mmCIF file of C-alpha atoms and ligand atoms in Angstrom:
data_model
loop_
_atom_site.group_PDB
_atom_site.id
_atom_site.type_symbol
_atom_site.label_atom_id
_atom_site.label_comp_id
_atom_site.label_asym_id
_atom_site.label_seq_id
_atom_site.Cartn_x
_atom_site.Cartn_y
_atom_site.Cartn_z
ATOM 1 C CA MET A 844 131.952 191.876 19.056
ATOM 2 C CA GLU A 845 133.139 192.516 22.498
ATOM 3 C CA MET A 846 130.251 192.937 25.017
ATOM 4 C CA ILE A 847 132.120 193.518 28.203
ATOM 5 C CA GLN A 848 133.582 196.991 28.752
ATOM 6 C CA ARG A 849 137.188 197.021 29.518
ATOM 7 C CA PRO A 850 138.113 198.584 32.879
ATOM 8 C CA HIS A 851 140.345 201.689 32.743
ATOM 9 C CA ILE A 852 143.666 201.277 34.259
ATOM 10 C CA ASN A 853 146.706 203.627 34.141
ATOM 11 C CA LEU A 854 149.821 202.168 32.589
ATOM 12 C CA GLU A 855 152.991 203.974 31.682
ATOM 13 C CA ILE A 856 154.347 202.663 28.389
ATOM 14 C CA ASP A 857 158.190 202.877 27.777
ATOM 15 C CA GLU A 858 159.378 203.380 24.237
ATOM 16 C CA ILE A 859 161.692 200.623 23.249
ATOM 17 C CA ASP A 860 164.021 200.881 20.287
ATOM 18 C CA GLN A 861 165.696 197.441 20.157
ATOM 19 C CA PHE A 862 163.707 194.302 19.252
ATOM 20 C CA LYS A 863 164.806 190.742 19.418
ATOM 21 C CA VAL A 864 164.668 188.209 16.597
ATOM 22 C CA LYS A 865 161.558 186.102 16.913
ATOM 23 C CA PRO A 866 162.186 182.361 16.913
ATOM 24 C CA ASN A 867 160.479 180.020 14.225
ATOM 25 C CA ASP A 868 157.389 178.247 15.408
ATOM 26 C CA ASP A 869 159.198 174.924 14.748
ATOM 27 C CA GLU A 870 162.060 175.670 16.998
ATOM 28 C CA LEU A 871 160.145 176.557 20.092
ATOM 29 C CA ARG A 872 160.611 174.823 23.433
ATOM 30 C CA PHE A 873 158.827 175.579 26.571
ATOM 31 C CA GLY A 874 159.721 178.781 28.407
ATOM 32 C CA ALA A 875 163.111 179.376 26.873
ATOM 33 C CA THR A 876 162.713 182.729 25.009
ATOM 34 C CA PHE A 877 160.977 185.847 26.132
ATOM 35 C CA THR A 878 159.401 188.752 24.279
ATOM 36 C CA ASP A 879 160.629 192.335 24.039
ATOM 37 C CA ARG A 880 158.478 193.795 26.839
ATOM 38 C CA MET A 881 157.262 193.022 30.373
ATOM 39 C CA LEU A 882 154.827 194.406 32.861
ATOM 40 C CA LEU A 883 155.961 195.663 36.166
ATOM 41 C CA ARG A 884 154.115 197.258 39.093
ATOM 42 C CA GLU A 885 155.555 198.021 42.448
ATOM 43 C CA TYR A 886 153.825 197.947 45.801
ATOM 44 C CA LYS A 887 155.334 200.256 48.407
ATOM 45 C CA ASN A 888 154.293 202.788 51.043
ATOM 46 C CA SER A 889 151.207 200.561 51.544
ATOM 47 C CA GLU A 890 149.899 201.110 47.970
ATOM 48 C CA TRP A 891 150.219 199.975 44.444
ATOM 49 C CA GLN A 892 152.122 202.363 42.216
ATOM 50 C CA THR A 893 151.398 202.931 38.537
ATOM 51 C CA GLY A 894 152.032 199.903 36.430
ATOM 52 C CA ARG A 895 154.609 200.084 33.566
ATOM 53 C CA ILE A 896 155.159 198.226 30.331
ATOM 54 C CA ILE A 897 158.888 198.270 29.906
ATOM 55 C CA LYS A 898 161.661 196.479 28.082
ATOM 56 C CA HIS A 899 162.102 192.840 29.280
ATOM 57 C CA GLN A 900 164.949 193.331 31.740
ATOM 58 C CA ASN A 901 166.873 192.164 34.815
ATOM 59 C CA PHE A 902 165.916 193.213 38.313
ATOM 60 C CA SER A 903 168.462 194.664 40.662
ATOM 61 C CA LEU A 904 167.558 193.695 44.244
ATOM 62 C CA PRO A 905 169.762 193.659 47.340
ATOM 63 C CA PRO A 906 170.713 190.248 48.689
ATOM 64 C CA GLU A 907 168.605 190.726 51.812
ATOM 65 C CA THR A 908 165.470 190.972 49.744
ATOM 66 C CA ILE A 909 162.776 188.876 51.483
ATOM 67 C CA VAL A 910 161.893 186.579 48.510
ATOM 68 C CA PHE A 911 165.521 185.259 48.385
ATOM 69 C CA HIS A 912 165.284 184.032 52.002
ATOM 70 C CA TYR A 913 161.699 183.099 52.857
ATOM 71 C CA GLY A 914 160.325 182.358 49.425
ATOM 72 C CA GLN A 915 157.283 184.707 49.549
ATOM 73 C CA GLU A 916 156.367 184.361 45.919
ATOM 74 C CA ILE A 917 153.330 183.390 43.857
ATOM 75 C CA PHE A 918 152.803 182.982 40.144
ATOM 76 C CA GLU A 919 150.351 182.031 37.432
ATOM 77 C CA GLY A 920 150.400 180.387 34.011
ATOM 78 C CA GLN A 921 148.177 181.013 30.917
ATOM 79 C CA LYS A 922 148.369 180.908 27.189
ATOM 80 C CA ALA A 923 147.525 183.220 24.214
ATOM 81 C CA PHE A 924 146.857 181.510 20.868
ATOM 82 C CA THR A 925 146.688 182.511 17.247
ATOM 83 C CA GLN A 926 143.510 181.004 16.001
ATOM 84 C CA GLU A 927 143.065 179.454 12.623
ATOM 85 C CA SER A 928 141.345 182.627 11.296
ATOM 86 C CA GLY A 929 144.322 184.645 12.419
ATOM 87 C CA LYS A 930 142.491 186.040 15.451
ATOM 88 C CA LYS A 931 144.622 186.335 18.638
ATOM 89 C CA VAL A 932 143.055 185.266 21.972
ATOM 90 C CA ILE A 933 143.810 184.512 25.575
ATOM 91 C CA PHE A 934 142.276 181.480 27.346
ATOM 92 C CA ARG A 935 140.286 181.981 30.630
ATOM 93 C CA LEU A 936 142.470 184.738 32.149
ATOM 94 C CA ASP A 937 139.681 185.631 34.584
ATOM 95 C CA GLU A 938 140.216 182.277 36.184
ATOM 96 C CA ASN A 939 143.931 183.010 36.672
ATOM 97 C CA ALA A 940 142.943 186.339 38.218
ATOM 98 C CA LYS A 941 140.791 184.579 40.759
ATOM 99 C CA ARG A 942 143.491 182.051 41.611
ATOM 100 C CA PHE A 943 146.163 184.715 41.871
ATOM 101 C CA LYS A 944 144.085 186.640 44.310
ATOM 102 C CA LYS A 945 143.664 183.422 46.471
ATOM 103 C CA SER A 946 147.384 182.818 46.298
ATOM 104 C CA ALA A 947 148.111 186.388 47.376
ATOM 105 C CA GLU A 948 145.774 186.159 50.322
ATOM 106 C CA ARG A 949 147.201 182.813 51.463
ATOM 107 C CA MET A 950 150.821 184.168 51.269
ATOM 108 C CA VAL A 951 149.977 187.406 52.948
ATOM 109 C CA MET A 952 150.585 189.563 49.910
ATOM 110 C CA PRO A 953 148.517 192.620 48.667
ATOM 111 C CA THR A 954 145.766 191.861 46.158
ATOM 112 C CA LEU A 955 145.303 193.895 42.924
ATOM 113 C CA GLU A 956 142.262 196.041 42.271
ATOM 114 C CA GLU A 957 139.342 194.167 40.570
ATOM 115 C CA GLY A 958 140.059 193.742 36.865
ATOM 116 C CA TYR A 959 143.674 194.992 37.109
ATOM 117 C CA PHE A 960 145.282 191.508 36.616
ATOM 118 C CA GLU A 961 143.281 190.814 33.419
ATOM 119 C CA GLU A 962 143.461 194.265 31.786
ATOM 120 C CA SER A 963 147.104 194.876 32.446
ATOM 121 C CA ILE A 964 148.141 191.469 31.063
ATOM 122 C CA ARG A 965 145.734 191.899 28.176
ATOM 123 C CA ARG A 966 147.427 195.234 27.314
ATOM 124 C CA LEU A 967 150.799 193.630 27.488
ATOM 125 C CA VAL A 968 149.827 190.786 25.266
ATOM 126 C CA GLU A 969 148.245 193.235 22.765
ATOM 127 C CA MET A 970 151.599 195.121 22.554
ATOM 128 C CA GLU A 971 153.341 191.821 22.003
ATOM 129 C CA LYS A 972 150.787 190.083 19.811
ATOM 130 C CA ASP A 973 153.265 189.553 16.986
ATOM 131 C CA TRP A 974 155.035 187.102 19.308
ATOM 132 C CA ILE A 975 152.117 184.775 19.562
ATOM 133 C CA PRO A 976 153.214 181.735 17.398
ATOM 134 C CA LYS A 977 150.857 180.330 14.873
ATOM 135 C CA LYS A 978 151.472 176.609 14.603
ATOM 136 C CA ARG A 979 149.039 174.291 16.357
ATOM 137 C CA GLY A 980 150.581 173.120 19.590
ATOM 138 C CA THR A 981 152.441 176.371 20.079
ATOM 139 C CA ALA A 982 151.245 179.415 22.195
ATOM 140 C CA LEU A 983 152.480 182.561 23.889
ATOM 141 C CA TYR A 984 152.865 181.388 27.568
ATOM 142 C CA ILE A 985 151.969 184.186 29.987
ATOM 143 C CA ARG A 986 153.720 184.129 33.327
ATOM 144 C CA PRO A 987 152.364 186.611 35.960
ATOM 145 C CA CYS A 988 154.234 186.634 39.238
ATOM 146 C CA MET A 989 154.488 188.547 42.532
ATOM 147 C CA ILE A 990 157.618 188.639 44.688
ATOM 148 C CA ALA A 991 158.434 190.089 48.103
ATOM 149 C CA THR A 992 160.920 192.844 47.625
ATOM 150 C CA GLU A 993 161.450 194.434 51.071
ATOM 151 C CA PRO A 994 165.170 194.418 51.963
ATOM 152 C CA ALA A 995 165.120 193.018 55.487
ATOM 153 C CA LEU A 996 165.906 189.850 57.201
ATOM 154 C CA GLY A 997 163.642 188.201 59.886
ATOM 155 C CA VAL A 998 160.608 186.098 59.009
ATOM 156 C CA HIS A 999 157.746 188.424 58.287
ATOM 157 C CA ALA A 1000 155.467 189.337 55.447
ATOM 158 C CA SER A 1001 157.178 191.931 53.264
ATOM 159 C CA THR A 1002 155.949 195.498 53.015
ATOM 160 C CA GLU A 1003 157.044 195.842 49.406
ATOM 161 C CA TYR A 1004 156.331 193.790 46.288
ATOM 162 C CA TYR A 1005 156.754 193.505 42.515
ATOM 163 C CA PHE A 1006 153.892 192.325 40.459
ATOM 164 C CA PHE A 1007 155.223 191.454 37.057
ATOM 165 C CA THR A 1008 154.438 189.521 33.894
ATOM 166 C CA ILE A 1009 156.696 188.079 31.267
ATOM 167 C CA LEU A 1010 155.714 186.364 27.991
ATOM 168 C CA SER A 1011 157.354 183.334 26.296
ATOM 169 C CA PRO A 1012 156.542 181.990 22.875
ATOM 170 C CA SER A 1013 156.469 178.184 23.638
ATOM 171 C CA GLY A 1014 156.231 174.809 22.085
ATOM 172 C CA PRO A 1015 155.317 171.557 23.745
ATOM 173 C CA TYR A 1016 155.935 171.095 27.567
ATOM 174 C CA PHE A 1017 157.095 167.553 27.213
ATOM 175 C CA ALA A 1018 159.803 166.822 24.592
ATOM 176 C CA GLU A 1019 157.664 163.953 23.298
ATOM 177 C CA GLY A 1020 154.784 166.400 22.474
ATOM 178 C CA PHE A 1021 151.222 164.766 22.450
ATOM 179 C CA ALA A 1022 152.502 161.284 23.082
ATOM 180 C CA PRO A 1023 152.276 158.984 26.140
ATOM 181 C CA THR A 1024 154.620 159.862 29.069
ATOM 182 C CA LYS A 1025 156.098 157.694 31.766
ATOM 183 C CA ILE A 1026 155.193 158.805 35.309
ATOM 184 C CA LYS A 1027 156.430 157.538 38.681
ATOM 185 C CA VAL A 1028 153.967 157.071 41.600
ATOM 186 C CA GLU A 1029 155.779 158.680 44.529
ATOM 187 C CA ASP A 1030 155.169 156.719 47.783
ATOM 188 C CA LYS A 1031 157.867 158.274 50.019
ATOM 189 C CA TYR A 1032 157.945 162.035 49.430
ATOM 190 C CA VAL A 1033 154.807 164.284 49.522
ATOM 191 C CA ARG A 1034 153.970 167.494 47.755
ATOM 192 C CA ALA A 1035 151.496 169.188 50.008
ATOM 193 C CA VAL A 1036 149.390 168.612 53.067
ATOM 194 C CA VAL A 1037 145.880 169.785 53.913
ATOM 195 C CA GLY A 1038 146.231 173.059 55.704
ATOM 196 C CA GLY A 1039 149.540 173.779 53.802
ATOM 197 C CA THR A 1040 149.885 175.865 50.596
ATOM 198 C CA GLY A 1041 149.211 173.083 47.960
ATOM 199 C CA ALA A 1042 145.949 174.666 46.857
ATOM 200 C CA VAL A 1043 147.644 177.902 45.786
ATOM 201 C CA LYS A 1044 150.359 178.642 43.283
ATOM 202 C CA ALA A 1045 153.276 179.441 45.564
ATOM 203 C CA GLY A 1046 156.848 178.924 44.380
ATOM 204 C CA GLY A 1047 157.762 176.995 47.498
ATOM 205 C CA ASN A 1048 155.460 174.207 46.481
ATOM 206 C CA TYR A 1049 157.613 173.605 43.445
ATOM 207 C CA ALA A 1050 160.910 173.917 45.242
ATOM 208 C CA ALA A 1051 159.663 171.263 47.752
ATOM 209 C CA SER A 1052 158.849 168.917 44.783
ATOM 210 C CA LEU A 1053 162.178 168.996 43.002
ATOM 211 C CA TYR A 1054 164.007 166.247 45.011
ATOM 212 C CA ALA A 1055 161.420 163.586 44.252
ATOM 213 C CA ALA A 1056 161.275 164.752 40.677
ATOM 214 C CA LYS A 1057 164.995 164.478 40.273
ATOM 215 C CA ILE A 1058 165.060 160.867 41.553
ATOM 216 C CA ALA A 1059 162.118 160.003 39.221
ATOM 217 C CA GLN A 1060 164.010 161.525 36.284
ATOM 218 C CA GLU A 1061 167.103 159.561 37.046
ATOM 219 C CA GLU A 1062 164.973 156.403 36.995
ATOM 220 C CA GLY A 1063 163.615 157.412 33.527
ATOM 221 C CA TYR A 1064 160.285 159.010 34.418
ATOM 222 C CA SER A 1065 159.191 162.417 33.152
ATOM 223 C CA GLN A 1066 157.266 163.464 36.363
ATOM 224 C CA VAL A 1067 155.980 162.320 39.722
ATOM 225 C CA LEU A 1068 152.490 161.380 40.603
ATOM 226 C CA TRP A 1069 151.834 162.547 44.118
ATOM 227 C CA LEU A 1070 149.835 160.488 46.679
ATOM 228 C CA ASP A 1071 148.056 162.114 49.687
ATOM 229 C CA ALA A 1072 150.444 163.024 52.529
ATOM 230 C CA HIS A 1073 148.491 161.284 55.194
ATOM 231 C CA GLU A 1074 148.038 157.669 54.004
ATOM 232 C CA HIS A 1075 150.186 157.570 50.813
ATOM 233 C CA GLN A 1076 147.227 155.933 49.099
ATOM 234 C CA TYR A 1077 145.046 158.498 47.290
ATOM 235 C CA VAL A 1078 146.197 159.994 44.009
ATOM 236 C CA GLU A 1079 146.390 163.732 44.050
ATOM 237 C CA GLU A 1080 148.147 165.318 41.064
ATOM 238 C CA VAL A 1081 151.380 165.419 38.984
ATOM 239 C CA GLY A 1082 154.308 167.865 39.096
ATOM 240 C CA ALA A 1083 152.732 170.556 36.951
ATOM 241 C CA MET A 1084 149.375 169.061 36.010
ATOM 242 C CA ASN A 1085 146.173 167.669 37.582
ATOM 243 C CA ILE A 1086 145.444 164.061 36.600
ATOM 244 C CA ALA A 1087 142.472 161.994 35.418
ATOM 245 C CA PHE A 1088 141.783 158.270 35.081
ATOM 246 C CA VAL A 1089 139.249 156.590 32.881
ATOM 247 C CA LEU A 1090 137.803 153.653 34.984
ATOM 248 C CA ASP A 1091 134.771 151.763 33.846
ATOM 249 C CA ASP A 1092 134.146 154.607 31.364
ATOM 250 C CA VAL A 1093 134.023 157.281 34.008
ATOM 251 C CA VAL A 1094 136.689 160.061 34.169
ATOM 252 C CA TYR A 1095 137.917 160.303 37.710
ATOM 253 C CA THR A 1096 140.014 163.244 39.107
ATOM 254 C CA ALA A 1097 140.850 164.132 42.657
ATOM 255 C CA PRO A 1098 138.515 166.623 44.477
ATOM 256 C CA LEU A 1099 139.779 169.982 45.467
ATOM 257 C CA GLY A 1100 140.488 168.937 49.006
ATOM 258 C CA GLY A 1101 143.025 171.651 49.963
ATOM 259 C CA SER A 1102 146.254 170.010 48.917
ATOM 260 C CA ILE A 1103 145.940 170.067 45.086
ATOM 261 C CA LEU A 1104 146.040 172.986 42.801
ATOM 262 C CA PRO A 1105 142.531 173.910 41.378
ATOM 263 C CA GLY A 1106 143.629 173.648 37.744
ATOM 264 C CA ILE A 1107 141.922 175.826 35.203
ATOM 265 C CA THR A 1108 142.375 173.050 32.565
ATOM 266 C CA ARG A 1109 140.889 170.507 35.100
ATOM 267 C CA LYS A 1110 137.820 172.692 35.447
ATOM 268 C CA SER A 1111 137.559 173.107 31.649
ATOM 269 C CA VAL A 1112 137.965 169.373 31.043
ATOM 270 C CA LEU A 1113 135.245 168.497 33.605
ATOM 271 C CA GLN A 1114 132.952 170.883 31.621
ATOM 272 C CA LEU A 1115 133.956 169.418 28.292
ATOM 273 C CA CYS A 1116 133.207 165.839 29.610
ATOM 274 C CA ASP A 1117 129.758 167.084 30.476
ATOM 275 C CA ASP A 1118 129.297 168.536 26.991
ATOM 276 C CA LEU A 1119 130.521 165.315 25.379
ATOM 277 C CA GLY A 1120 128.349 163.092 27.519
ATOM 278 C CA ILE A 1121 131.321 161.587 29.426
ATOM 279 C CA LYS A 1122 130.641 160.773 33.043
ATOM 280 C CA THR A 1123 132.920 162.273 35.568
ATOM 281 C CA LYS A 1124 133.541 161.794 39.322
ATOM 282 C CA GLU A 1125 135.599 164.085 41.564
ATOM 283 C CA VAL A 1126 136.808 161.260 43.699
ATOM 284 C CA ALA A 1127 140.323 160.447 44.718
ATOM 285 C CA LEU A 1128 141.216 156.953 43.630
ATOM 286 C CA SER A 1129 143.517 154.858 45.707
ATOM 287 C CA ILE A 1130 146.694 153.569 44.080
ATOM 288 C CA ASP A 1131 145.469 150.073 44.850
ATOM 289 C CA THR A 1132 142.314 150.588 42.835
ATOM 290 C CA ILE A 1133 144.332 152.066 39.879
ATOM 291 C CA ILE A 1134 146.749 149.140 39.851
ATOM 292 C CA GLU A 1135 143.949 146.604 39.995
ATOM 293 C CA GLY A 1136 142.109 148.482 37.282
ATOM 294 C CA ILE A 1137 145.141 148.399 35.053
ATOM 295 C CA LYS A 1138 145.651 144.692 35.700
ATOM 296 C CA THR A 1139 141.975 143.779 34.955
ATOM 297 C CA GLY A 1140 141.709 146.118 32.001
ATOM 298 C CA ASN A 1141 138.939 148.294 33.515
ATOM 299 C CA LEU A 1142 141.254 151.285 33.816
ATOM 300 C CA THR A 1143 141.750 152.229 30.228
ATOM 301 C CA GLU A 1144 143.255 155.690 30.132
ATOM 302 C CA VAL A 1145 145.349 158.055 32.248
ATOM 303 C CA PHE A 1146 146.003 161.697 31.270
ATOM 304 C CA GLY A 1147 147.492 164.852 32.858
ATOM 305 C CA ILE A 1148 145.680 168.172 32.504
ATOM 306 C CA GLY A 1149 147.381 171.549 32.795
ATOM 307 C CA THR A 1150 147.924 174.856 30.926
ATOM 308 C CA ALA A 1151 151.606 174.092 30.017
ATOM 309 C CA ALA A 1152 151.028 170.489 28.715
ATOM 310 C CA SER A 1153 147.288 170.875 27.921
ATOM 311 C CA ILE A 1154 146.213 167.123 27.835
ATOM 312 C CA ALA A 1155 149.149 164.759 28.246
ATOM 313 C CA PRO A 1156 148.486 160.989 27.860
ATOM 314 C CA VAL A 1157 150.270 158.818 30.355
ATOM 315 C CA GLY A 1158 151.398 155.498 28.965
ATOM 316 C CA VAL A 1159 153.329 154.018 31.926
ATOM 317 C CA LEU A 1160 152.927 154.350 35.719
ATOM 318 C CA GLY A 1161 155.786 153.176 37.749
ATOM 319 C CA TYR A 1162 155.017 151.930 41.235
ATOM 320 C CA HIS A 1163 157.113 149.862 43.586
ATOM 321 C CA GLU A 1164 159.684 148.816 40.966
ATOM 322 C CA GLU A 1165 156.847 147.714 38.549
ATOM 323 C CA ASN A 1166 155.983 149.520 35.251
ATOM 324 C CA LEU A 1167 152.347 149.263 34.471
ATOM 325 C CA VAL A 1168 151.411 149.891 30.892
ATOM 326 C CA ILE A 1169 148.167 151.660 30.133
ATOM 327 C CA ASN A 1170 146.238 151.116 26.911
ATOM 328 C CA ASP A 1171 149.280 149.515 25.237
ATOM 329 C CA ASN A 1172 151.122 152.833 25.712
ATOM 330 C CA LYS A 1173 148.756 154.423 23.193
ATOM 331 C CA ILE A 1174 146.594 157.570 23.251
ATOM 332 C CA GLY A 1175 143.069 156.601 24.327
ATOM 333 C CA ASP A 1176 139.838 157.558 22.802
ATOM 334 C CA VAL A 1177 138.633 159.858 25.724
ATOM 335 C CA THR A 1178 141.996 161.515 25.932
ATOM 336 C CA GLN A 1179 142.014 162.167 22.223
ATOM 337 C CA ARG A 1180 138.435 163.460 22.191
ATOM 338 C CA LEU A 1181 139.130 165.844 25.146
ATOM 339 C CA TYR A 1182 142.375 167.039 23.479
ATOM 340 C CA ASP A 1183 140.656 167.691 20.180
ATOM 341 C CA GLU A 1184 137.772 169.533 21.920
ATOM 342 C CA LEU A 1185 140.025 171.668 24.197
ATOM 343 C CA LEU A 1186 142.486 172.665 21.394
ATOM 344 C CA GLY A 1187 139.563 173.164 18.969
ATOM 345 C CA ILE A 1188 138.216 175.874 21.275
ATOM 346 C CA GLN A 1189 141.680 177.376 21.864
ATOM 347 C CA TYR A 1190 142.534 177.442 18.217
ATOM 348 C CA GLY A 1191 139.010 178.492 17.154
ATOM 349 C CA SER A 1192 138.025 175.455 15.042
ATOM 350 C CA ILE A 1193 135.263 174.700 17.659
ATOM 351 C CA GLU A 1194 132.832 177.277 18.898
ATOM 352 C CA ASP A 1195 133.660 179.022 22.247
ATOM 353 C CA ARG A 1196 130.307 178.060 23.728
ATOM 354 C CA HIS A 1197 131.375 178.793 27.348
ATOM 355 C CA GLY A 1198 132.884 182.213 26.889
ATOM 356 C CA TRP A 1199 136.376 181.051 27.628
ATOM 357 C CA ILE A 1200 138.146 183.062 24.897
ATOM 358 C CA LEU A 1201 139.193 186.646 25.536
ATOM 359 C CA PRO A 1202 139.940 188.394 22.284
ATOM 360 C CA ILE A 1203 142.792 190.826 22.006
ATOM 361 C CA GLU A 1204 142.881 193.815 19.855
HETATM 362 C C1 PLP B 2086 150.892 171.549 40.590
HETATM 363 C C2 PLP B 2086 149.987 171.864 39.504
HETATM 364 N N1 PLP B 2086 148.869 171.294 39.365
HETATM 365 C C3 PLP B 2086 147.965 171.528 38.416
HETATM 366 C C4 PLP B 2086 148.251 172.468 37.411
HETATM 367 C C5 PLP B 2086 147.309 172.756 36.324
HETATM 368 O O1 PLP B 2086 146.700 173.976 36.506
HETATM 369 P P1 PLP B 2086 146.156 174.825 35.222
HETATM 370 O O2 PLP B 2086 145.279 173.931 34.437
HETATM 371 O O3 PLP B 2086 145.534 175.998 35.851
HETATM 372 O O4 PLP B 2086 147.449 175.156 34.409
HETATM 373 C C6 PLP B 2086 149.448 173.084 37.526
HETATM 374 C C7 PLP B 2086 149.838 174.135 36.543
HETATM 375 O O5 PLP B 2086 149.674 175.306 36.724
HETATM 376 C C8 PLP B 2086 150.370 172.828 38.568
HETATM 377 O O6 PLP B 2086 151.514 173.464 38.642
#
């Protein structure tokens, strides 16, 4: 039974009379198909207008729109699951709401009223619940976003915005699924600096990361592992995930020092480690320590942590022309236990002991 009262928000709901054919769970890729409806709310004349649930559709914006020139844009990512009992749920949407607010503040964008983000998205997902796939490993990916829509050139914060959310039934983020990936340690380019925007989910962070990712992909790696911008020594995070290392039976992940994204999966995994009696340290390891650990055998596992990929084992780290193999390129015990625990809670085979699951009606 739901204990928390849902806030009342006004939403206009458009009738739609054409529905798309839903893809089979087995055919799903990541972020390639979108549901019938979306959420759209405009900000203009210094206030938020009434939000609308409308047919998934194109925007028509003049070419001088601010977001096209100065990249004033933020977004979020979360998932809805069909649990084993058939119940449909969303994972930790309140955490996305908090991070979205921080991103908006950092990018000089208006914030939403308390509770609006969660309730409007929950209503959209409820209307689209038949789109939530069922197979383990699939989910309905939720993509909230805000863009600057004032039509005017000149670098300044926009006076108009769209807050919108689209939904995408999705399969595995990496083509290989839950299997070890190959990641390149990037020692030339950097993702974010302390004092910059790395700790919020701004589109510009991702645009800035593409060049290094392209080179890494040409070299046969799936993503880049970023080092700190100052010394190029301390491991920060991966392209779309935080990262953890198992060294001497302790799970290490970089602290939230201002240049990495405070991942919701990272926060969940730290809690799950506590629950399972696995020691953790929020300490940034240097790449030298990591290489030495791999060579001595003390560093036994590496895994990425993020909403899109959930827990992604890393089998190979490429650094300075050398490919270092971790745990024989096999999924390690800690990685497997955390994966089973996290997915168990998401798919309902393990009790939601921390209140992470938001039911939808
Ligand atoms: C750069 C970056 N780091 C970490 C994460 C993981 O965050 P979360 O677990 O909230 O998805 C993401 C994904 O959103 C990301 O894009």
